[in-house]
Amino acid sequence: FHFYKPSFPLLPESLRIKSFSKLRTCNSITIAWLGTQERSKYCVYRKKIKENHMWKDVNSLSKCSGPEARHKSEKVLCKYFYDINLQKAVTTETIRELEAGTPYLFDVYLLGSSGIPVRYHSKVIKTRKKC
């Protein structure tokens, strides 16, 4: 007796990455994103961007490319999480060791049981100038 497993991963209600301005410092930022009711792996990537190249850097990432297309140095972390209660299926992560007054492009990829990566909407966040 086999359970039918969909070939596409369960998707969260929103693919937006949220940042908290009150938790933004000169060398760290805190982001949050929604998960699903299925235990999945989430990987966070960051890329330092030059302000005068911001749109070029943001648009240079193919919307269809997965984490395998990213440079290893851009990977921040991967973690597993889920919650049966969708209202609680949210996680936060503080990313440290950033440079002051610098914009970074953050991406989160959801890697579900299907093996098909789903990329959240990229988010540009600038660290504070002064500590």
PDB file of N, CA and C in Angstrom, residues 1-86:
ATOM      1  N   PHE A   1       0.854  -1.185   0.000  1.00  0.00           N
ATOM      2  CA  PHE A   1       0.000   0.000   0.000  1.00  0.00           C
ATOM      3  C   PHE A   1       0.889   1.234   0.000  1.00  0.00           C
ATOM      4  N   HIS A   2       0.804   2.057  -1.039  1.00  0.00           N
ATOM      5  CA  HIS A   2       1.657   3.245  -1.160  1.00  0.00           C
ATOM      6  C   HIS A   2       0.850   4.520  -0.986  1.00  0.00           C
ATOM      7  N   PHE A   3       1.428   5.439  -0.227  1.00  0.00           N
ATOM      8  CA  PHE A   3       0.824   6.766  -0.146  1.00  0.00           C
ATOM      9  C   PHE A   3       1.263   7.546  -1.373  1.00  0.00           C
ATOM     10  N   TYR A   4       0.351   8.282  -1.947  1.00  0.00           N
ATOM     11  CA  TYR A   4       0.705   9.118  -3.082  1.00  0.00           C
ATOM     12  C   TYR A   4       1.518  10.308  -2.580  1.00  0.00           C
ATOM     13  N   LYS A   5       2.701  10.472  -3.109  1.00  0.00           N
ATOM     14  CA  LYS A   5       3.542  11.604  -2.729  1.00  0.00           C
ATOM     15  C   LYS A   5       3.599  12.565  -3.911  1.00  0.00           C
ATOM     16  N   PRO A   6       3.147  13.796  -3.720  1.00  0.00           N
ATOM     17  CA  PRO A   6       3.184  14.723  -4.855  1.00  0.00           C
ATOM     18  C   PRO A   6       4.623  14.957  -5.313  1.00  0.00           C
ATOM     19  N   SER A   7       4.789  15.172  -6.608  1.00  0.00           N
ATOM     20  CA  SER A   7       6.143  15.363  -7.118  1.00  0.00           C
ATOM     21  C   SER A   7       6.634  16.785  -6.871  1.00  0.00           C
ATOM     22  N   PHE A   8       5.716  17.699  -6.584  1.00  0.00           N
ATOM     23  CA  PHE A   8       6.112  19.074  -6.305  1.00  0.00           C
ATOM     24  C   PHE A   8       5.974  19.319  -4.811  1.00  0.00           C
ATOM     25  N   PRO A   9       6.909  20.061  -4.193  1.00  0.00           N
ATOM     26  CA  PRO A   9       6.845  20.239  -2.737  1.00  0.00           C
ATOM     27  C   PRO A   9       5.631  21.053  -2.300  1.00  0.00           C
ATOM     28  N   LEU A  10       5.232  20.860  -1.052  1.00  0.00           N
ATOM     29  CA  LEU A  10       4.225  21.730  -0.460  1.00  0.00           C
ATOM     30  C   LEU A  10       4.800  23.130  -0.442  1.00  0.00           C
ATOM     31  N   LEU A  11       3.993  24.113  -0.769  1.00  0.00           N
ATOM     32  CA  LEU A  11       4.487  25.490  -0.777  1.00  0.00           C
ATOM     33  C   LEU A  11       3.948  26.259   0.416  1.00  0.00           C
ATOM     34  N   PRO A  12       4.767  27.147   0.980  1.00  0.00           N
ATOM     35  CA  PRO A  12       4.265  27.993   2.054  1.00  0.00           C
ATOM     36  C   PRO A  12       3.237  28.980   1.517  1.00  0.00           C
ATOM     37  N   GLU A  13       2.480  29.593   2.417  1.00  0.00           N
ATOM     38  CA  GLU A  13       1.450  30.549   1.998  1.00  0.00           C
ATOM     39  C   GLU A  13       2.053  31.746   1.279  1.00  0.00           C
ATOM     40  N   SER A  14       3.268  32.106   1.657  1.00  0.00           N
ATOM     41  CA  SER A  14       3.941  33.240   1.032  1.00  0.00           C
ATOM     42  C   SER A  14       5.404  32.885   0.810  1.00  0.00           C
ATOM     43  N   LEU A  15       5.966  33.381  -0.286  1.00  0.00           N
ATOM     44  CA  LEU A  15       7.390  33.158  -0.562  1.00  0.00           C
ATOM     45  C   LEU A  15       8.176  34.448  -0.321  1.00  0.00           C
ATOM     46  N   ARG A  16       7.643  35.303   0.564  1.00  0.00           N
ATOM     47  CA  ARG A  16       8.338  36.538   0.892  1.00  0.00           C
ATOM     48  C   ARG A  16       9.282  36.324   2.068  1.00  0.00           C
ATOM     49  N   ILE A  17      10.445  36.975   2.001  1.00  0.00           N
ATOM     50  CA  ILE A  17      11.388  36.986   3.116  1.00  0.00           C
ATOM     51  C   ILE A  17      11.137  38.302   3.850  1.00  0.00           C
ATOM     52  N   LYS A  18      10.942  38.219   5.148  1.00  0.00           N
ATOM     53  CA  LYS A  18      10.677  39.419   5.951  1.00  0.00           C
ATOM     54  C   LYS A  18      11.936  39.785   6.714  1.00  0.00           C
ATOM     55  N   SER A  19      12.238  41.079   6.786  1.00  0.00           N
ATOM     56  CA  SER A  19      13.364  41.522   7.606  1.00  0.00           C
ATOM     57  C   SER A  19      12.827  42.434   8.705  1.00  0.00           C
ATOM     58  N   PHE A  20      13.538  42.488   9.792  1.00  0.00           N
ATOM     59  CA  PHE A  20      13.105  43.272  10.946  1.00  0.00           C
ATOM     60  C   PHE A  20      14.062  44.447  11.134  1.00  0.00           C
ATOM     61  N   SER A  21      13.578  45.665  10.865  1.00  0.00           N
ATOM     62  CA  SER A  21      14.486  46.820  10.949  1.00  0.00           C
ATOM     63  C   SER A  21      14.992  47.041  12.376  1.00  0.00           C
ATOM     64  N   LYS A  22      14.167  46.726  13.377  1.00  0.00           N
ATOM     65  CA  LYS A  22      14.615  46.897  14.770  1.00  0.00           C
ATOM     66  C   LYS A  22      15.750  45.930  15.127  1.00  0.00           C
ATOM     67  N   LEU A  23      15.851  44.832  14.401  1.00  0.00           N
ATOM     68  CA  LEU A  23      16.886  43.828  14.668  1.00  0.00           C
ATOM     69  C   LEU A  23      18.057  43.935  13.682  1.00  0.00           C
ATOM     70  N   ARG A  24      18.108  45.046  12.960  1.00  0.00           N
ATOM     71  CA  ARG A  24      19.188  45.262  12.002  1.00  0.00           C
ATOM     72  C   ARG A  24      20.290  46.058  12.691  1.00  0.00           C
ATOM     73  N   THR A  25      21.519  45.582  12.625  1.00  0.00           N
ATOM     74  CA  THR A  25      22.646  46.293  13.234  1.00  0.00           C
ATOM     75  C   THR A  25      23.671  46.597  12.142  1.00  0.00           C
ATOM     76  N   CYS A  26      24.859  47.053  12.567  1.00  0.00           N
ATOM     77  CA  CYS A  26      25.898  47.359  11.577  1.00  0.00           C
ATOM     78  C   CYS A  26      26.532  46.084  11.030  1.00  0.00           C
ATOM     79  N   ASN A  27      26.385  44.954  11.749  1.00  0.00           N
ATOM     80  CA  ASN A  27      27.040  43.726  11.274  1.00  0.00           C
ATOM     81  C   ASN A  27      26.137  42.492  11.298  1.00  0.00           C
ATOM     82  N   SER A  28      24.828  42.704  11.489  1.00  0.00           N
ATOM     83  CA  SER A  28      23.908  41.557  11.436  1.00  0.00           C
ATOM     84  C   SER A  28      22.512  42.002  11.022  1.00  0.00           C
ATOM     85  N   ILE A  29      21.769  41.051  10.473  1.00  0.00           N
ATOM     86  CA  ILE A  29      20.361  41.282  10.138  1.00  0.00           C
ATOM     87  C   ILE A  29      19.590  40.037  10.562  1.00  0.00           C
ATOM     88  N   THR A  30      18.285  40.204  10.774  1.00  0.00           N
ATOM     89  CA  THR A  30      17.431  39.060  11.111  1.00  0.00           C
ATOM     90  C   THR A  30      16.324  38.981  10.069  1.00  0.00           C
ATOM     91  N   ILE A  31      16.178  37.780   9.512  1.00  0.00           N
ATOM     92  CA  ILE A  31      15.128  37.557   8.516  1.00  0.00           C
ATOM     93  C   ILE A  31      14.201  36.442   9.009  1.00  0.00           C
ATOM     94  N   ALA A  32      13.017  36.407   8.433  1.00  0.00           N
ATOM     95  CA  ALA A  32      12.044  35.357   8.748  1.00  0.00           C
ATOM     96  C   ALA A  32      11.381  34.920   7.460  1.00  0.00           C
ATOM     97  N   TRP A  33      10.929  33.669   7.451  1.00  0.00           N
ATOM     98  CA  TRP A  33      10.180  33.176   6.303  1.00  0.00           C
ATOM     99  C   TRP A  33       9.237  32.073   6.763  1.00  0.00           C
ATOM    100  N   LEU A  34       8.212  31.838   5.953  1.00  0.00           N
ATOM    101  CA  LEU A  34       7.212  30.820   6.268  1.00  0.00           C
ATOM    102  C   LEU A  34       7.656  29.455   5.760  1.00  0.00           C
ATOM    103  N   GLY A  35       7.283  28.435   6.500  1.00  0.00           N
ATOM    104  CA  GLY A  35       7.551  27.067   6.092  1.00  0.00           C
ATOM    105  C   GLY A  35       6.251  26.364   5.752  1.00  0.00           C
ATOM    106  N   THR A  36       6.298  25.042   5.809  1.00  0.00           N
ATOM    107  CA  THR A  36       5.124  24.232   5.470  1.00  0.00           C
ATOM    108  C   THR A  36       4.875  23.202   6.562  1.00  0.00           C
ATOM    109  N   GLN A  37       3.900  22.342   6.316  1.00  0.00           N
ATOM    110  CA  GLN A  37       3.555  21.273   7.259  1.00  0.00           C
ATOM    111  C   GLN A  37       4.385  20.016   7.005  1.00  0.00           C
ATOM    112  N   GLU A  38       5.323  20.114   6.075  1.00  0.00           N
ATOM    113  CA  GLU A  38       6.167  18.973   5.723  1.00  0.00           C
ATOM    114  C   GLU A  38       7.606  19.326   6.096  1.00  0.00           C
ATOM    115  N   ARG A  39       8.297  18.406   6.750  1.00  0.00           N
ATOM    116  CA  ARG A  39       9.689  18.681   7.139  1.00  0.00           C
ATOM    117  C   ARG A  39      10.517  18.890   5.881  1.00  0.00           C
ATOM    118  N   SER A  40      11.089  20.060   5.759  1.00  0.00           N
ATOM    119  CA  SER A  40      11.855  20.406   4.566  1.00  0.00           C
ATOM    120  C   SER A  40      13.145  21.104   4.961  1.00  0.00           C
ATOM    121  N   LYS A  41      14.053  21.127   4.022  1.00  0.00           N
ATOM    122  CA  LYS A  41      15.343  21.792   4.228  1.00  0.00           C
ATOM    123  C   LYS A  41      15.263  23.183   3.608  1.00  0.00           C
ATOM    124  N   TYR A  42      15.746  24.170   4.341  1.00  0.00           N
ATOM    125  CA  TYR A  42      15.770  25.554   3.878  1.00  0.00           C
ATOM    126  C   TYR A  42      17.216  26.027   3.893  1.00  0.00           C
ATOM    127  N   CYS A  43      17.680  26.593   2.795  1.00  0.00           N
ATOM    128  CA  CYS A  43      19.052  27.090   2.726  1.00  0.00           C
ATOM    129  C   CYS A  43      19.030  28.588   2.458  1.00  0.00           C
ATOM    130  N   VAL A  44      19.856  29.317   3.212  1.00  0.00           N
ATOM    131  CA  VAL A  44      19.950  30.772   3.103  1.00  0.00           C
ATOM    132  C   VAL A  44      21.260  31.131   2.399  1.00  0.00           C
ATOM    133  N   TYR A  45      21.165  32.022   1.443  1.00  0.00           N
ATOM    134  CA  TYR A  45      22.338  32.513   0.710  1.00  0.00           C
ATOM    135  C   TYR A  45      22.375  34.027   0.815  1.00  0.00           C
ATOM    136  N   ARG A  46      23.586  34.568   0.841  1.00  0.00           N
ATOM    137  CA  ARG A  46      23.728  36.027   0.852  1.00  0.00           C
ATOM    138  C   ARG A  46      24.788  36.423  -0.160  1.00  0.00           C
ATOM    139  N   LYS A  47      24.580  37.591  -0.741  1.00  0.00           N
ATOM    140  CA  LYS A  47      25.541  38.110  -1.703  1.00  0.00           C
ATOM    141  C   LYS A  47      25.692  39.600  -1.438  1.00  0.00           C
ATOM    142  N   LYS A  48      26.939  40.022  -1.208  1.00  0.00           N
ATOM    143  CA  LYS A  48      27.207  41.450  -1.005  1.00  0.00           C
ATOM    144  C   LYS A  48      27.064  42.124  -2.364  1.00  0.00           C
ATOM    145  N   ILE A  49      26.332  43.230  -2.390  1.00  0.00           N
ATOM    146  CA  ILE A  49      26.157  43.908  -3.677  1.00  0.00           C
ATOM    147  C   ILE A  49      26.679  45.332  -3.617  1.00  0.00           C
ATOM    148  N   LYS A  50      27.215  45.754  -4.736  1.00  0.00           N
ATOM    149  CA  LYS A  50      27.696  47.127  -4.856  1.00  0.00           C
ATOM    150  C   LYS A  50      26.485  47.997  -5.158  1.00  0.00           C
ATOM    151  N   GLU A  51      26.382  49.122  -4.426  1.00  0.00           N
ATOM    152  CA  GLU A  51      25.181  49.960  -4.577  1.00  0.00           C
ATOM    153  C   GLU A  51      24.957  50.412  -6.011  1.00  0.00           C
ATOM    154  N   ASN A  52      26.040  50.738  -6.742  1.00  0.00           N
ATOM    155  CA  ASN A  52      25.857  51.211  -8.119  1.00  0.00           C
ATOM    156  C   ASN A  52      25.566  50.066  -9.087  1.00  0.00           C
ATOM    157  N   HIS A  53      25.662  48.824  -8.610  1.00  0.00           N
ATOM    158  CA  HIS A  53      25.348  47.652  -9.445  1.00  0.00           C
ATOM    159  C   HIS A  53      24.116  46.910  -8.926  1.00  0.00           C
ATOM    160  N   MET A  54      23.379  47.540  -8.009  1.00  0.00           N
ATOM    161  CA  MET A  54      22.311  46.817  -7.302  1.00  0.00           C
ATOM    162  C   MET A  54      21.364  46.088  -8.254  1.00  0.00           C
ATOM    163  N   TRP A  55      20.808  46.786  -9.255  1.00  0.00           N
ATOM    164  CA  TRP A  55      19.807  46.133 -10.112  1.00  0.00           C
ATOM    165  C   TRP A  55      20.439  45.072 -10.990  1.00  0.00           C
ATOM    166  N   LYS A  56      21.700  45.321 -11.391  1.00  0.00           N
ATOM    167  CA  LYS A  56      22.399  44.327 -12.205  1.00  0.00           C
ATOM    168  C   LYS A  56      22.591  43.046 -11.388  1.00  0.00           C
ATOM    169  N   ASP A  57      23.033  43.206 -10.131  1.00  0.00           N
ATOM    170  CA  ASP A  57      23.268  42.049  -9.261  1.00  0.00           C
ATOM    171  C   ASP A  57      21.972  41.313  -8.949  1.00  0.00           C
ATOM    172  N   VAL A  58      20.921  42.072  -8.664  1.00  0.00           N
ATOM    173  CA  VAL A  58      19.642  41.453  -8.309  1.00  0.00           C
ATOM    174  C   VAL A  58      19.079  40.691  -9.504  1.00  0.00           C
ATOM    175  N   ASN A  59      19.188  41.296 -10.689  1.00  0.00           N
ATOM    176  CA  ASN A  59      18.595  40.676 -11.877  1.00  0.00           C
ATOM    177  C   ASN A  59      19.491  39.641 -12.547  1.00  0.00           C
ATOM    178  N   SER A  60      20.765  39.557 -12.109  1.00  0.00           N
ATOM    179  CA  SER A  60      21.672  38.600 -12.747  1.00  0.00           C
ATOM    180  C   SER A  60      21.379  37.164 -12.318  1.00  0.00           C
ATOM    181  N   LEU A  61      20.691  37.003 -11.185  1.00  0.00           N
ATOM    182  CA  LEU A  61      20.349  35.659 -10.733  1.00  0.00           C
ATOM    183  C   LEU A  61      19.147  35.166 -11.526  1.00  0.00           C
ATOM    184  N   SER A  62      19.306  34.054 -12.180  1.00  0.00           N
ATOM    185  CA  SER A  62      18.194  33.490 -12.940  1.00  0.00           C
ATOM    186  C   SER A  62      17.086  33.087 -11.974  1.00  0.00           C
ATOM    187  N   LYS A  63      15.863  33.427 -12.333  1.00  0.00           N
ATOM    188  CA  LYS A  63      14.706  33.091 -11.488  1.00  0.00           C
ATOM    189  C   LYS A  63      14.531  31.571 -11.391  1.00  0.00           C
ATOM    190  N   CYS A  64      15.079  30.864 -12.366  1.00  0.00           N
ATOM    191  CA  CYS A  64      14.876  29.416 -12.405  1.00  0.00           C
ATOM    192  C   CYS A  64      16.047  28.629 -11.828  1.00  0.00           C
ATOM    193  N   SER A  65      17.180  29.285 -11.625  1.00  0.00           N
ATOM    194  CA  SER A  65      18.339  28.520 -11.158  1.00  0.00           C
ATOM    195  C   SER A  65      18.198  28.184  -9.675  1.00  0.00           C
ATOM    196  N   GLY A  66      18.659  27.024  -9.331  1.00  0.00           N
ATOM    197  CA  GLY A  66      18.574  26.559  -7.951  1.00  0.00           C
ATOM    198  C   GLY A  66      19.841  26.871  -7.185  1.00  0.00           C
ATOM    199  N   PRO A  67      19.928  26.389  -5.947  1.00  0.00           N
ATOM    200  CA  PRO A  67      21.091  26.686  -5.115  1.00  0.00           C
ATOM    201  C   PRO A  67      22.398  26.145  -5.687  1.00  0.00           C
ATOM    202  N   GLU A  68      22.308  25.129  -6.549  1.00  0.00           N
ATOM    203  CA  GLU A  68      23.540  24.557  -7.121  1.00  0.00           C
ATOM    204  C   GLU A  68      24.258  25.577  -8.020  1.00  0.00           C
ATOM    205  N   ALA A  69      23.545  26.602  -8.478  1.00  0.00           N
ATOM    206  CA  ALA A  69      24.143  27.628  -9.337  1.00  0.00           C
ATOM    207  C   ALA A  69      24.848  28.717  -8.523  1.00  0.00           C
ATOM    208  N   ARG A  70      24.670  28.684  -7.211  1.00  0.00           N
ATOM    209  CA  ARG A  70      25.249  29.718  -6.343  1.00  0.00           C
ATOM    210  C   ARG A  70      26.671  29.352  -5.947  1.00  0.00           C
ATOM    211  N   HIS A  71      27.469  30.387  -5.713  1.00  0.00           N
ATOM    212  CA  HIS A  71      28.851  30.182  -5.265  1.00  0.00           C
ATOM    213  C   HIS A  71      28.823  29.670  -3.831  1.00  0.00           C
ATOM    214  N   LYS A  72      29.698  28.713  -3.526  1.00  0.00           N
ATOM    215  CA  LYS A  72      29.728  28.113  -2.177  1.00  0.00           C
ATOM    216  C   LYS A  72      29.911  29.156  -1.078  1.00  0.00           C
ATOM    217  N   SER A  73      30.658  30.228  -1.371  1.00  0.00           N
ATOM    218  CA  SER A  73      30.917  31.261  -0.365  1.00  0.00           C
ATOM    219  C   SER A  73      29.656  32.054  -0.017  1.00  0.00           C
ATOM    220  N   GLU A  74      28.620  31.980  -0.861  1.00  0.00           N
ATOM    221  CA  GLU A  74      27.380  32.721  -0.598  1.00  0.00           C
ATOM    222  C   GLU A  74      26.441  31.984   0.356  1.00  0.00           C
ATOM    223  N   LYS A  75      26.694  30.687   0.568  1.00  0.00           N
ATOM    224  CA  LYS A  75      25.814  29.893   1.431  1.00  0.00           C
ATOM    225  C   LYS A  75      26.051  30.271   2.893  1.00  0.00           C
ATOM    226  N   VAL A  76      24.975  30.611   3.593  1.00  0.00           N
ATOM    227  CA  VAL A  76      25.071  30.989   5.000  1.00  0.00           C
ATOM    228  C   VAL A  76      24.790  29.772   5.875  1.00  0.00           C
ATOM    229  N   LEU A  77      23.675  29.089   5.613  1.00  0.00           N
ATOM    230  CA  LEU A  77      23.296  27.941   6.422  1.00  0.00           C
ATOM    231  C   LEU A  77      22.164  27.188   5.760  1.00  0.00           C
ATOM    232  N   CYS A  78      21.972  25.954   6.211  1.00  0.00           N
ATOM    233  CA  CYS A  78      20.792  25.173   5.852  1.00  0.00           C
ATOM    234  C   CYS A  78      20.204  24.639   7.144  1.00  0.00           C
ATOM    235  N   LYS A  79      18.885  24.558   7.209  1.00  0.00           N
ATOM    236  CA  LYS A  79      18.244  24.000   8.396  1.00  0.00           C
ATOM    237  C   LYS A  79      16.929  23.347   7.998  1.00  0.00           C
ATOM    238  N   TYR A  80      16.501  22.432   8.844  1.00  0.00           N
ATOM    239  CA  TYR A  80      15.225  21.757   8.642  1.00  0.00           C
ATOM    240  C   TYR A  80      14.213  22.319   9.619  1.00  0.00           C
ATOM    241  N   PHE A  81      12.981  22.507   9.166  1.00  0.00           N
ATOM    242  CA  PHE A  81      11.907  22.826  10.103  1.00  0.00           C
ATOM    243  C   PHE A  81      10.553  22.626   9.432  1.00  0.00           C
ATOM    244  N   TYR A  82       9.544  22.521  10.265  1.00  0.00           N
ATOM    245  CA  TYR A  82       8.155  22.450   9.806  1.00  0.00           C
ATOM    246  C   TYR A  82       7.280  22.638  11.027  1.00  0.00           C
ATOM    247  N   ASP A  83       6.003  22.843  10.822  1.00  0.00           N
ATOM    248  CA  ASP A  83       5.050  22.855  11.921  1.00  0.00           C
ATOM    249  C   ASP A  83       3.710  22.393  11.376  1.00  0.00           C
ATOM    250  N   ILE A  84       3.105  21.456  12.075  1.00  0.00           N
ATOM    251  CA  ILE A  84       1.783  20.950  11.667  1.00  0.00           C
ATOM    252  C   ILE A  84       0.788  22.113  11.620  1.00  0.00           C
ATOM    253  N   ASN A  85       0.933  23.054  12.568  1.00  0.00           N
ATOM    254  CA  ASN A  85       0.080  24.235  12.603  1.00  0.00           C
ATOM    255  C   ASN A  85       0.706  25.298  11.688  1.00  0.00           C
ATOM    256  N   LEU A  86       0.060  25.578  10.559  1.00  0.00           N
ATOM    257  CA  LEU A  86       0.622  26.517   9.586  1.00  0.00           C
ATOM    258  C   LEU A  86       0.838  27.910  10.163  1.00  0.00           C
TER     259      LEU A  86
END
